[in-house]
Amino acid sequence: MVLVLALGDLHIPHRAPDLPPKFKSMLVPGKIQHILSPGNLCIKEIHDYLKSLSPDVHIVRGEYDEDSRYPETKQLSIGSFKIGLCHGHQVIPWGDLDSLAMLQRQLDVDILITGHTHQFKAYKHEGGVIINPGSATGAYSSISYDVSPSFVLMDIDGSRVVVYVYELLDGEVKVDKIDFKKPAAAASAAAAASP
Amino acid sequence: MPQRLPYNEAAAAVENQEESTSPRSERQDERSKWRLRGLLWRMQLGVLPCRCDSVDSLRRAAADGRRRYADLRRRLLVDPHLMEEGQKPPDVSMDNPLSLDPDSVWGKYFRNAEIERVIDKDLSRLYPEHGSFFQGSGCQAMFRRILLVWALIHPQLSYRQGMHELLAPLLYVLHVDVMQLSQIKKRYEDLFDDRFDEDGEYKSSRMKSPFDLSEAEDSQGVNGYQDSQGIFEHDELNVDLKVIVKGSDTYGAEGELGALFAARFMEHDAYCMFDALLGGRGGAVRMIDYFVTSGVPDASSALYRTLAAADIALYTQLVALGVQPQYFALRWLRLLFGREFGLEDLLLVWDAIFAASNEAILPPGDSAADGSLSSRSAIISAIAVSLLLHSRAALLAAPDATGCLERLLNSPHIQDVRKFLENAKSLQHLALETAGTPLPAVAKVGRTTKSPQKSTKSGILRQGSTGCSPELLKMFLAEGYWEEKWKTSVLQRTSIEDLRPASRTTEQPKGSTSNGPSENTRERTETVTPPKPSSNGSRVQAHSKHLDNEHSDAKGPVEETVKSESSDGEEAMQRNVGLVAPASNAGSSDGETPDVVPVKDAVASTSNAPLAEAVPPQDDVDKIAGRSSEKEGGVSNTNGDEVVIVDDPLGVSSSARLRIPRTPPRKSGSSSEEEPGSSTSSSPFTALRKISMKRDEVGDSPRRPKGPVALQSLGQSMMEHIQVLEGVLSQKVREGEQISKAIIGGKGHVSAMVALAELRKISNALLQM
């Protein structure tokens, strides 16, 4: 039972001072095994904060990130899932499902996590899942000022993932849950295909 | 009513069990007894009823316990992924992993994970030497679950380090039982087979069936089945084959859940046993108490009380050094001696502990009945005291509390556990007797449980206490002056008669009120050392002859000048030790000290060889001892020893008069007041008297250095000698020499140890002055 946190587009300190206190109180060290961030943190201090929450932190480069050493994309596997990470400003049109699906096929991942739109989205698409955790601080985006803070927690258990979405709506934390099971055929096909 | 199972029978039963596959049980129609520890322990702990009329009640009790555990397990060990059918969909806002709600499933999951982390840290280190069983993943998972469930049931205490080691033997015996059962099944397959289970028809030719068992056994005239009130007779430790068969019957009460030995339900049974052990099931001993701050001190003081009753010298030593019992007792009690013995030996120890009933007993006396006394707590105290006595030599030799604790916490392996347990059993009654009494006070004359002798010993630490027996006081007070005195002068021996009364009086540390006797003793002690090294050879024969004569009285001549007519062997030993110590120091040769040891131990031994061996270093001691003994008309006491020693430098042959001062049986009948009729050479006594006189003149004599300083230095040197002696003594024991063994047998050794303890006290006293 692996807990994976996905949050990005914080834009601290330029567009937001910090995570909402309700979110911060929920994020305690010791529960989460991995953190995946699509980018735009933007400063090193946030990186350090994320490292304090979990030992395993993966970050990809957003356009406003001050650390230029982050990669553009990243792929890793947790449980029996392959997970891809990309900020999303490279994918045009921004937030377009088909384009993101192209990226997913390109990276050959089951779960693709992107950001940049500051809008939470989760698609089940072609045997995979595309997740946009939104902006954890609720920072304004290039296309919208009305952004509510959100992030995503994935509970990966073998070939089953439960996606919990935490949104701060009207000052209250709302949680939603999405179940996703990796299709057995795809799993066995992947297993057969791998050398 | 719980059973009282005497230990001897337990031991016998254990032996029986080890031959379980012997021809003795070959015959199927013979009543077969199998000692299945798991079942016995379950009954003794209260998991299963002890007095039961039928196997059915056993099975029902077992099944109930298992059901309870399964229910708890299901309730408490949550897996957030598994949702029960029919349950309303959980409120996601509450049941998300990051939920701060304390009731959420995830919250419970994470809290459990915390405890599991702590448990795992311990489990990974559990019995690595039996790793094939204990480190297996299945076993570890069982441990984890059991401990987790228990910790969740008891949130205020939760899991403490050490509980896993209590659980380990329980699981192990259950496991062994299951293995035994499969062995039994193989041997008696006829009895276990369900003849209807097979493919073929009912085989009417089958002679045996579980239901025929009783007839078959009855036909053999096995008695006790029909008329026994319970399955287990009063002192029957072994499990009947009949019980085993019926207990394993799938169709018996409660079906499979009630099978008495089931690998499937090992976890459940282990949990029940663990819970019973920790919770006490209403008895007096609850292991939980030992994990709570208040429990260990209470038990430790009970331990010390028993120790004081058993061996006051060691007790005073430990208390004087400031060794708090909790330091070592904590580990002993919390793990029920799990770390002191190997696993197999531990099973024997726990057999003895569980065999004792746990019903609360009102302690004797009027002390508050806190309900913590029972036979079980008594045997636990007794075992702890036995462990202390096992390391007696080293403890008495330890220079300070750290040394004691080091020794206790790293005590060497006990070779013969059965014997050890028998000794412990003999001390059990002491624990019961002393339950309500206050701890004997050290450093003042206190009431102790044994003879006034002991009370005086405790009083020794306060110098000059009038309650002390004069001889004892003089003994340790005088010792310090031996070398001092010897260095300063060669004393002229006064008459023996002078020495005699002198020895009787109580010496004041500062020599304020000391008079002739004390001086005498001092003289004697002082002269002990010097003579010793000088005339070994000549005295050997004399001494050996004398010692031989004294076999029956064999008490190692003690250097101690203090004479206590009322002393028992111990005192004599102490004095001997005192004498020997300086003697050995003076001699300082390895060859001598070993001799000293055997001679000391010769107290109780009757072997010539050791005595002869011991003679040379003991010359002085023996001589003096012999003399004083003679003088005192055969009362063994140290005065005689001293006299002997003093004799030597003066070249007085004391062979004729050598006498090993005393034997333990020689009690205070011969009091110090007895004036020895015989007057051997007057010189030794005069010399001795001079010593004591000089001692009295501590403050006066210009020759003497400042009293306290002298005393302290003397105390110091005495302490060194004692340590040397102790070292040699324990070394001797360790070497296991035949001779040593013969000599350092029980009483002699104990006496030697006691003597050494007294010496130590004396030196402490001197140091403090």
mmCIF file with all atom_site columns, N, CA, C and O in Angstrom, chain A residues 80-115:
data_model
loop_
_atom_site.group_PDB
_atom_site.id
_atom_site.type_symbol
_atom_site.label_atom_id
_atom_site.label_alt_id
_atom_site.label_comp_id
_atom_site.label_asym_id
_atom_site.label_entity_id
_atom_site.label_seq_id
_atom_site.pdbx_PDB_ins_code
_atom_site.Cartn_x
_atom_site.Cartn_y
_atom_site.Cartn_z
_atom_site.occupancy
_atom_site.B_iso_or_equiv
_atom_site.pdbx_formal_charge
_atom_site.auth_seq_id
_atom_site.auth_comp_id
_atom_site.auth_asym_id
_atom_site.auth_atom_id
_atom_site.pdbx_PDB_model_num
ATOM 1   N N  . SER A 1 80  ? 2.634  -1.877 -9.643  1.00 0.00 ? 80  SER A N  1
ATOM 2   C CA . SER A 1 80  ? 2.669  -2.379 -11.015 1.00 0.00 ? 80  SER A CA 1
ATOM 3   C C  . SER A 1 80  ? 2.287  -1.290 -12.003 1.00 0.00 ? 80  SER A C  1
ATOM 4   O O  . SER A 1 80  ? 1.921  -1.574 -13.148 1.00 0.00 ? 80  SER A O  1
ATOM 5   N N  . PHE A 1 81  ? 2.398  -0.034 -11.599 1.00 0.00 ? 81  PHE A N  1
ATOM 6   C CA . PHE A 1 81  ? 2.031  1.076  -12.467 1.00 0.00 ? 81  PHE A CA 1
ATOM 7   C C  . PHE A 1 81  ? 3.258  1.817  -12.939 1.00 0.00 ? 81  PHE A C  1
ATOM 8   O O  . PHE A 1 81  ? 4.197  2.061  -12.176 1.00 0.00 ? 81  PHE A O  1
ATOM 9   N N  . LYS A 1 82  ? 3.216  2.209  -14.201 1.00 0.00 ? 82  LYS A N  1
ATOM 10  C CA . LYS A 1 82  ? 4.244  3.112  -14.710 1.00 0.00 ? 82  LYS A CA 1
ATOM 11  C C  . LYS A 1 82  ? 3.645  4.516  -14.693 1.00 0.00 ? 82  LYS A C  1
ATOM 12  O O  . LYS A 1 82  ? 2.540  4.741  -15.233 1.00 0.00 ? 82  LYS A O  1
ATOM 13  N N  . ILE A 1 83  ? 4.411  5.404  -14.125 1.00 0.00 ? 83  ILE A N  1
ATOM 14  C CA . ILE A 1 83  ? 3.903  6.763  -13.929 1.00 0.00 ? 83  ILE A CA 1
ATOM 15  C C  . ILE A 1 83  ? 4.788  7.744  -14.665 1.00 0.00 ? 83  ILE A C  1
ATOM 16  O O  . ILE A 1 83  ? 6.021  7.652  -14.576 1.00 0.00 ? 83  ILE A O  1
ATOM 17  N N  . GLY A 1 84  ? 4.155  8.654  -15.414 1.00 0.00 ? 84  GLY A N  1
ATOM 18  C CA . GLY A 1 84  ? 4.903  9.678  -16.124 1.00 0.00 ? 84  GLY A CA 1
ATOM 19  C C  . GLY A 1 84  ? 4.619  11.047 -15.540 1.00 0.00 ? 84  GLY A C  1
ATOM 20  O O  . GLY A 1 84  ? 3.536  11.314 -15.027 1.00 0.00 ? 84  GLY A O  1
ATOM 21  N N  . LEU A 1 85  ? 5.599  11.916 -15.641 1.00 0.00 ? 85  LEU A N  1
ATOM 22  C CA . LEU A 1 85  ? 5.506  13.229 -15.016 1.00 0.00 ? 85  LEU A CA 1
ATOM 23  C C  . LEU A 1 85  ? 5.975  14.275 -16.029 1.00 0.00 ? 85  LEU A C  1
ATOM 24  O O  . LEU A 1 85  ? 7.059  14.150 -16.598 1.00 0.00 ? 85  LEU A O  1
ATOM 25  N N  . CYS A 1 86  ? 5.162  15.288 -16.205 1.00 0.00 ? 86  CYS A N  1
ATOM 26  C CA . CYS A 1 86  ? 5.565  16.360 -17.118 1.00 0.00 ? 86  CYS A CA 1
ATOM 27  C C  . CYS A 1 86  ? 4.810  17.621 -16.712 1.00 0.00 ? 86  CYS A C  1
ATOM 28  O O  . CYS A 1 86  ? 3.657  17.534 -16.276 1.00 0.00 ? 86  CYS A O  1
ATOM 29  N N  . HIS A 1 87  ? 5.418  18.791 -16.943 1.00 0.00 ? 87  HIS A N  1
ATOM 30  C CA . HIS A 1 87  ? 4.720  19.979 -16.458 1.00 0.00 ? 87  HIS A CA 1
ATOM 31  C C  . HIS A 1 87  ? 3.483  20.274 -17.297 1.00 0.00 ? 87  HIS A C  1
ATOM 32  O O  . HIS A 1 87  ? 2.434  20.638 -16.812 1.00 0.00 ? 87  HIS A O  1
ATOM 33  N N  . GLY A 1 88  ? 3.604  20.196 -18.584 1.00 0.00 ? 88  GLY A N  1
ATOM 34  C CA . GLY A 1 88  ? 2.431  20.396 -19.412 1.00 0.00 ? 88  GLY A CA 1
ATOM 35  C C  . GLY A 1 88  ? 2.480  21.665 -20.236 1.00 0.00 ? 88  GLY A C  1
ATOM 36  O O  . GLY A 1 88  ? 1.665  21.829 -21.158 1.00 0.00 ? 88  GLY A O  1
ATOM 37  N N  . HIS A 1 89  ? 3.363  22.604 -19.967 1.00 0.00 ? 89  HIS A N  1
ATOM 38  C CA . HIS A 1 89  ? 3.407  23.806 -20.806 1.00 0.00 ? 89  HIS A CA 1
ATOM 39  C C  . HIS A 1 89  ? 4.012  23.435 -22.151 1.00 0.00 ? 89  HIS A C  1
ATOM 40  O O  . HIS A 1 89  ? 3.904  24.180 -23.114 1.00 0.00 ? 89  HIS A O  1
ATOM 41  N N  . GLN A 1 90  ? 4.635  22.265 -22.240 1.00 0.00 ? 90  GLN A N  1
ATOM 42  C CA . GLN A 1 90  ? 5.200  21.841 -23.527 1.00 0.00 ? 90  GLN A CA 1
ATOM 43  C C  . GLN A 1 90  ? 4.130  21.256 -24.435 1.00 0.00 ? 90  GLN A C  1
ATOM 44  O O  . GLN A 1 90  ? 4.359  21.096 -25.631 1.00 0.00 ? 90  GLN A O  1
ATOM 45  N N  . VAL A 1 91  ? 3.023  20.877 -23.821 1.00 0.00 ? 91  VAL A N  1
ATOM 46  C CA . VAL A 1 91  ? 1.977  20.205 -24.586 1.00 0.00 ? 91  VAL A CA 1
ATOM 47  C C  . VAL A 1 91  ? 0.962  21.244 -25.051 1.00 0.00 ? 91  VAL A C  1
ATOM 48  O O  . VAL A 1 91  ? 0.297  21.895 -24.252 1.00 0.00 ? 91  VAL A O  1
ATOM 49  N N  . ILE A 1 92  ? 0.851  21.389 -26.325 1.00 0.00 ? 92  ILE A N  1
ATOM 50  C CA . ILE A 1 92  ? -0.034 22.424 -26.867 1.00 0.00 ? 92  ILE A CA 1
ATOM 51  C C  . ILE A 1 92  ? -1.103 21.747 -27.705 1.00 0.00 ? 92  ILE A C  1
ATOM 52  O O  . ILE A 1 92  ? -0.766 20.892 -28.526 1.00 0.00 ? 92  ILE A O  1
ATOM 53  N N  . PRO A 1 93  ? -2.346 22.125 -27.589 1.00 0.00 ? 93  PRO A N  1
ATOM 54  C CA . PRO A 1 93  ? -2.901 23.121 -26.640 1.00 0.00 ? 93  PRO A CA 1
ATOM 55  C C  . PRO A 1 93  ? -2.811 22.662 -25.179 1.00 0.00 ? 93  PRO A C  1
ATOM 56  O O  . PRO A 1 93  ? -2.905 21.489 -24.875 1.00 0.00 ? 93  PRO A O  1
ATOM 57  N N  . TRP A 1 94  ? -2.633 23.656 -24.314 1.00 0.00 ? 94  TRP A N  1
ATOM 58  C CA . TRP A 1 94  ? -2.490 23.318 -22.896 1.00 0.00 ? 94  TRP A CA 1
ATOM 59  C C  . TRP A 1 94  ? -3.713 22.570 -22.394 1.00 0.00 ? 94  TRP A C  1
ATOM 60  O O  . TRP A 1 94  ? -4.851 22.973 -22.631 1.00 0.00 ? 94  TRP A O  1
ATOM 61  N N  . GLY A 1 95  ? -3.498 21.464 -21.761 1.00 0.00 ? 95  GLY A N  1
ATOM 62  C CA . GLY A 1 95  ? -4.578 20.738 -21.104 1.00 0.00 ? 95  GLY A CA 1
ATOM 63  C C  . GLY A 1 95  ? -5.454 19.943 -22.048 1.00 0.00 ? 95  GLY A C  1
ATOM 64  O O  . GLY A 1 95  ? -6.480 19.399 -21.661 1.00 0.00 ? 95  GLY A O  1
ATOM 65  N N  . ASP A 1 96  ? -5.071 19.841 -23.325 1.00 0.00 ? 96  ASP A N  1
ATOM 66  C CA . ASP A 1 96  ? -5.901 19.127 -24.280 1.00 0.00 ? 96  ASP A CA 1
ATOM 67  C C  . ASP A 1 96  ? -5.720 17.635 -24.107 1.00 0.00 ? 96  ASP A C  1
ATOM 68  O O  . ASP A 1 96  ? -4.592 17.113 -24.120 1.00 0.00 ? 96  ASP A O  1
ATOM 69  N N  . LEU A 1 97  ? -6.815 16.952 -24.036 1.00 0.00 ? 97  LEU A N  1
ATOM 70  C CA . LEU A 1 97  ? -6.743 15.535 -23.699 1.00 0.00 ? 97  LEU A CA 1
ATOM 71  C C  . LEU A 1 97  ? -5.990 14.732 -24.743 1.00 0.00 ? 97  LEU A C  1
ATOM 72  O O  . LEU A 1 97  ? -5.139 13.899 -24.422 1.00 0.00 ? 97  LEU A O  1
ATOM 73  N N  . ASP A 1 98  ? -6.312 14.992 -26.022 1.00 0.00 ? 98  ASP A N  1
ATOM 74  C CA . ASP A 1 98  ? -5.650 14.195 -27.052 1.00 0.00 ? 98  ASP A CA 1
ATOM 75  C C  . ASP A 1 98  ? -4.155 14.420 -27.057 1.00 0.00 ? 98  ASP A C  1
ATOM 76  O O  . ASP A 1 98  ? -3.361 13.478 -27.221 1.00 0.00 ? 98  ASP A O  1
ATOM 77  N N  . SER A 1 99  ? -3.764 15.657 -26.892 1.00 0.00 ? 99  SER A N  1
ATOM 78  C CA . SER A 1 99  ? -2.328 15.929 -26.890 1.00 0.00 ? 99  SER A CA 1
ATOM 79  C C  . SER A 1 99  ? -1.672 15.261 -25.693 1.00 0.00 ? 99  SER A C  1
ATOM 80  O O  . SER A 1 99  ? -0.562 14.706 -25.794 1.00 0.00 ? 99  SER A O  1
ATOM 81  N N  . LEU A 1 100 ? -2.355 15.338 -24.586 1.00 0.00 ? 100 LEU A N  1
ATOM 82  C CA . LEU A 1 100 ? -1.776 14.682 -23.407 1.00 0.00 ? 100 LEU A CA 1
ATOM 83  C C  . LEU A 1 100 ? -1.735 13.174 -23.610 1.00 0.00 ? 100 LEU A C  1
ATOM 84  O O  . LEU A 1 100 ? -0.787 12.504 -23.181 1.00 0.00 ? 100 LEU A O  1
ATOM 85  N N  . ALA A 1 101 ? -2.739 12.666 -24.308 1.00 0.00 ? 101 ALA A N  1
ATOM 86  C CA . ALA A 1 101 ? -2.713 11.224 -24.552 1.00 0.00 ? 101 ALA A CA 1
ATOM 87  C C  . ALA A 1 101 ? -1.516 10.863 -25.433 1.00 0.00 ? 101 ALA A C  1
ATOM 88  O O  . ALA A 1 101 ? -0.882 9.827  -25.255 1.00 0.00 ? 101 ALA A O  1
ATOM 89  N N  . MET A 1 102 ? -1.218 11.781 -26.375 1.00 0.00 ? 102 MET A N  1
ATOM 90  C CA . MET A 1 102 ? -0.044 11.540 -27.197 1.00 0.00 ? 102 MET A CA 1
ATOM 91  C C  . MET A 1 102 ? 1.192  11.464 -26.334 1.00 0.00 ? 102 MET A C  1
ATOM 92  O O  . MET A 1 102 ? 2.044  10.589 -26.498 1.00 0.00 ? 102 MET A O  1
ATOM 93  N N  . LEU A 1 103 ? 1.284  12.398 -25.411 1.00 0.00 ? 103 LEU A N  1
ATOM 94  C CA . LEU A 1 103 ? 2.439  12.396 -24.514 1.00 0.00 ? 103 LEU A CA 1
ATOM 95  C C  . LEU A 1 103 ? 2.472  11.103 -23.704 1.00 0.00 ? 103 LEU A C  1
ATOM 96  O O  . LEU A 1 103 ? 3.537  10.516 -23.478 1.00 0.00 ? 103 LEU A O  1
ATOM 97  N N  . GLN A 1 104 ? 1.306  10.654 -23.321 1.00 0.00 ? 104 GLN A N  1
ATOM 98  C CA . GLN A 1 104 ? 1.276  9.441  -22.507 1.00 0.00 ? 104 GLN A CA 1
ATOM 99  C C  . GLN A 1 104 ? 1.796  8.254  -23.309 1.00 0.00 ? 104 GLN A C  1
ATOM 100 O O  . GLN A 1 104 ? 2.563  7.439  -22.813 1.00 0.00 ? 104 GLN A O  1
ATOM 101 N N  . ARG A 1 105 ? 1.345  8.217  -24.594 1.00 0.00 ? 105 ARG A N  1
ATOM 102 C CA . ARG A 1 105 ? 1.828  7.099  -25.406 1.00 0.00 ? 105 ARG A CA 1
ATOM 103 C C  . ARG A 1 105 ? 3.322  7.225  -25.643 1.00 0.00 ? 105 ARG A C  1
ATOM 104 O O  . ARG A 1 105 ? 4.049  6.256  -25.645 1.00 0.00 ? 105 ARG A O  1
ATOM 105 N N  . GLN A 1 106 ? 3.736  8.474  -25.795 1.00 0.00 ? 106 GLN A N  1
ATOM 106 C CA . GLN A 1 106 ? 5.158  8.704  -26.030 1.00 0.00 ? 106 GLN A CA 1
ATOM 107 C C  . GLN A 1 106 ? 5.996  8.201  -24.850 1.00 0.00 ? 106 GLN A C  1
ATOM 108 O O  . GLN A 1 106 ? 7.030  7.578  -25.016 1.00 0.00 ? 106 GLN A O  1
ATOM 109 N N  . LEU A 1 107 ? 5.530  8.532  -23.646 1.00 0.00 ? 107 LEU A N  1
ATOM 110 C CA . LEU A 1 107 ? 6.275  8.130  -22.459 1.00 0.00 ? 107 LEU A CA 1
ATOM 111 C C  . LEU A 1 107 ? 5.985  6.680  -22.085 1.00 0.00 ? 107 LEU A C  1
ATOM 112 O O  . LEU A 1 107 ? 6.711  6.108  -21.269 1.00 0.00 ? 107 LEU A O  1
ATOM 113 N N  . ASP A 1 108 ? 4.962  6.133  -22.666 1.00 0.00 ? 108 ASP A N  1
ATOM 114 C CA . ASP A 1 108 ? 4.578  4.751  -22.395 1.00 0.00 ? 108 ASP A CA 1
ATOM 115 C C  . ASP A 1 108 ? 4.350  4.524  -20.910 1.00 0.00 ? 108 ASP A C  1
ATOM 116 O O  . ASP A 1 108 ? 5.050  3.748  -20.244 1.00 0.00 ? 108 ASP A O  1
ATOM 117 N N  . VAL A 1 109 ? 3.378  5.288  -20.370 1.00 0.00 ? 109 VAL A N  1
ATOM 118 C CA . VAL A 1 109 ? 3.079  5.163  -18.959 1.00 0.00 ? 109 VAL A CA 1
ATOM 119 C C  . VAL A 1 109 ? 1.594  4.877  -18.768 1.00 0.00 ? 109 VAL A C  1
ATOM 120 O O  . VAL A 1 109 ? 0.779  5.159  -19.644 1.00 0.00 ? 109 VAL A O  1
ATOM 121 N N  . ASP A 1 110 ? 1.277  4.330  -17.626 1.00 0.00 ? 110 ASP A N  1
ATOM 122 C CA . ASP A 1 110 ? -0.123 4.084  -17.308 1.00 0.00 ? 110 ASP A CA 1
ATOM 123 C C  . ASP A 1 110 ? -0.775 5.316  -16.715 1.00 0.00 ? 110 ASP A C  1
ATOM 124 O O  . ASP A 1 110 ? -1.946 5.593  -16.947 1.00 0.00 ? 110 ASP A O  1
ATOM 125 N N  . ILE A 1 111 ? -0.013 6.017  -15.913 1.00 0.00 ? 111 ILE A N  1
ATOM 126 C CA . ILE A 1 111 ? -0.569 7.204  -15.263 1.00 0.00 ? 111 ILE A CA 1
ATOM 127 C C  . ILE A 1 111 ? 0.294  8.395  -15.674 1.00 0.00 ? 111 ILE A C  1
ATOM 128 O O  . ILE A 1 111 ? 1.520  8.360  -15.517 1.00 0.00 ? 111 ILE A O  1
ATOM 129 N N  . LEU A 1 112 ? -0.325 9.409  -16.194 1.00 0.00 ? 112 LEU A N  1
ATOM 130 C CA . LEU A 1 112 ? 0.410  10.613 -16.572 1.00 0.00 ? 112 LEU A CA 1
ATOM 131 C C  . LEU A 1 112 ? -0.044 11.751 -15.681 1.00 0.00 ? 112 LEU A C  1
ATOM 132 O O  . LEU A 1 112 ? -1.244 11.997 -15.528 1.00 0.00 ? 112 LEU A O  1
ATOM 133 N N  . ILE A 1 113 ? 0.912  12.411 -15.095 1.00 0.00 ? 113 ILE A N  1
ATOM 134 C CA . ILE A 1 113 ? 0.590  13.536 -14.196 1.00 0.00 ? 113 ILE A CA 1
ATOM 135 C C  . ILE A 1 113 ? 1.156  14.807 -14.824 1.00 0.00 ? 113 ILE A C  1
ATOM 136 O O  . ILE A 1 113 ? 2.378  14.910 -15.037 1.00 0.00 ? 113 ILE A O  1
ATOM 137 N N  . THR A 1 114 ? 0.274  15.747 -15.099 1.00 0.00 ? 114 THR A N  1
ATOM 138 C CA . THR A 1 114 ? 0.729  17.022 -15.638 1.00 0.00 ? 114 THR A CA 1
ATOM 139 C C  . THR A 1 114 ? 0.072  18.153 -14.873 1.00 0.00 ? 114 THR A C  1
ATOM 140 O O  . THR A 1 114 ? -0.808 17.939 -14.039 1.00 0.00 ? 114 THR A O  1
ATOM 141 N N  . GLY A 1 115 ? 0.490  19.359 -15.176 1.00 0.00 ? 115 GLY A N  1
ATOM 142 C CA . GLY A 1 115 ? -0.088 20.506 -14.482 1.00 0.00 ? 115 GLY A CA 1
ATOM 143 C C  . GLY A 1 115 ? -0.278 21.655 -15.454 1.00 0.00 ? 115 GLY A C  1
ATOM 144 O O  . GLY A 1 115 ? -0.777 21.474 -16.559 1.00 0.00 ? 115 GLY A O  1
#
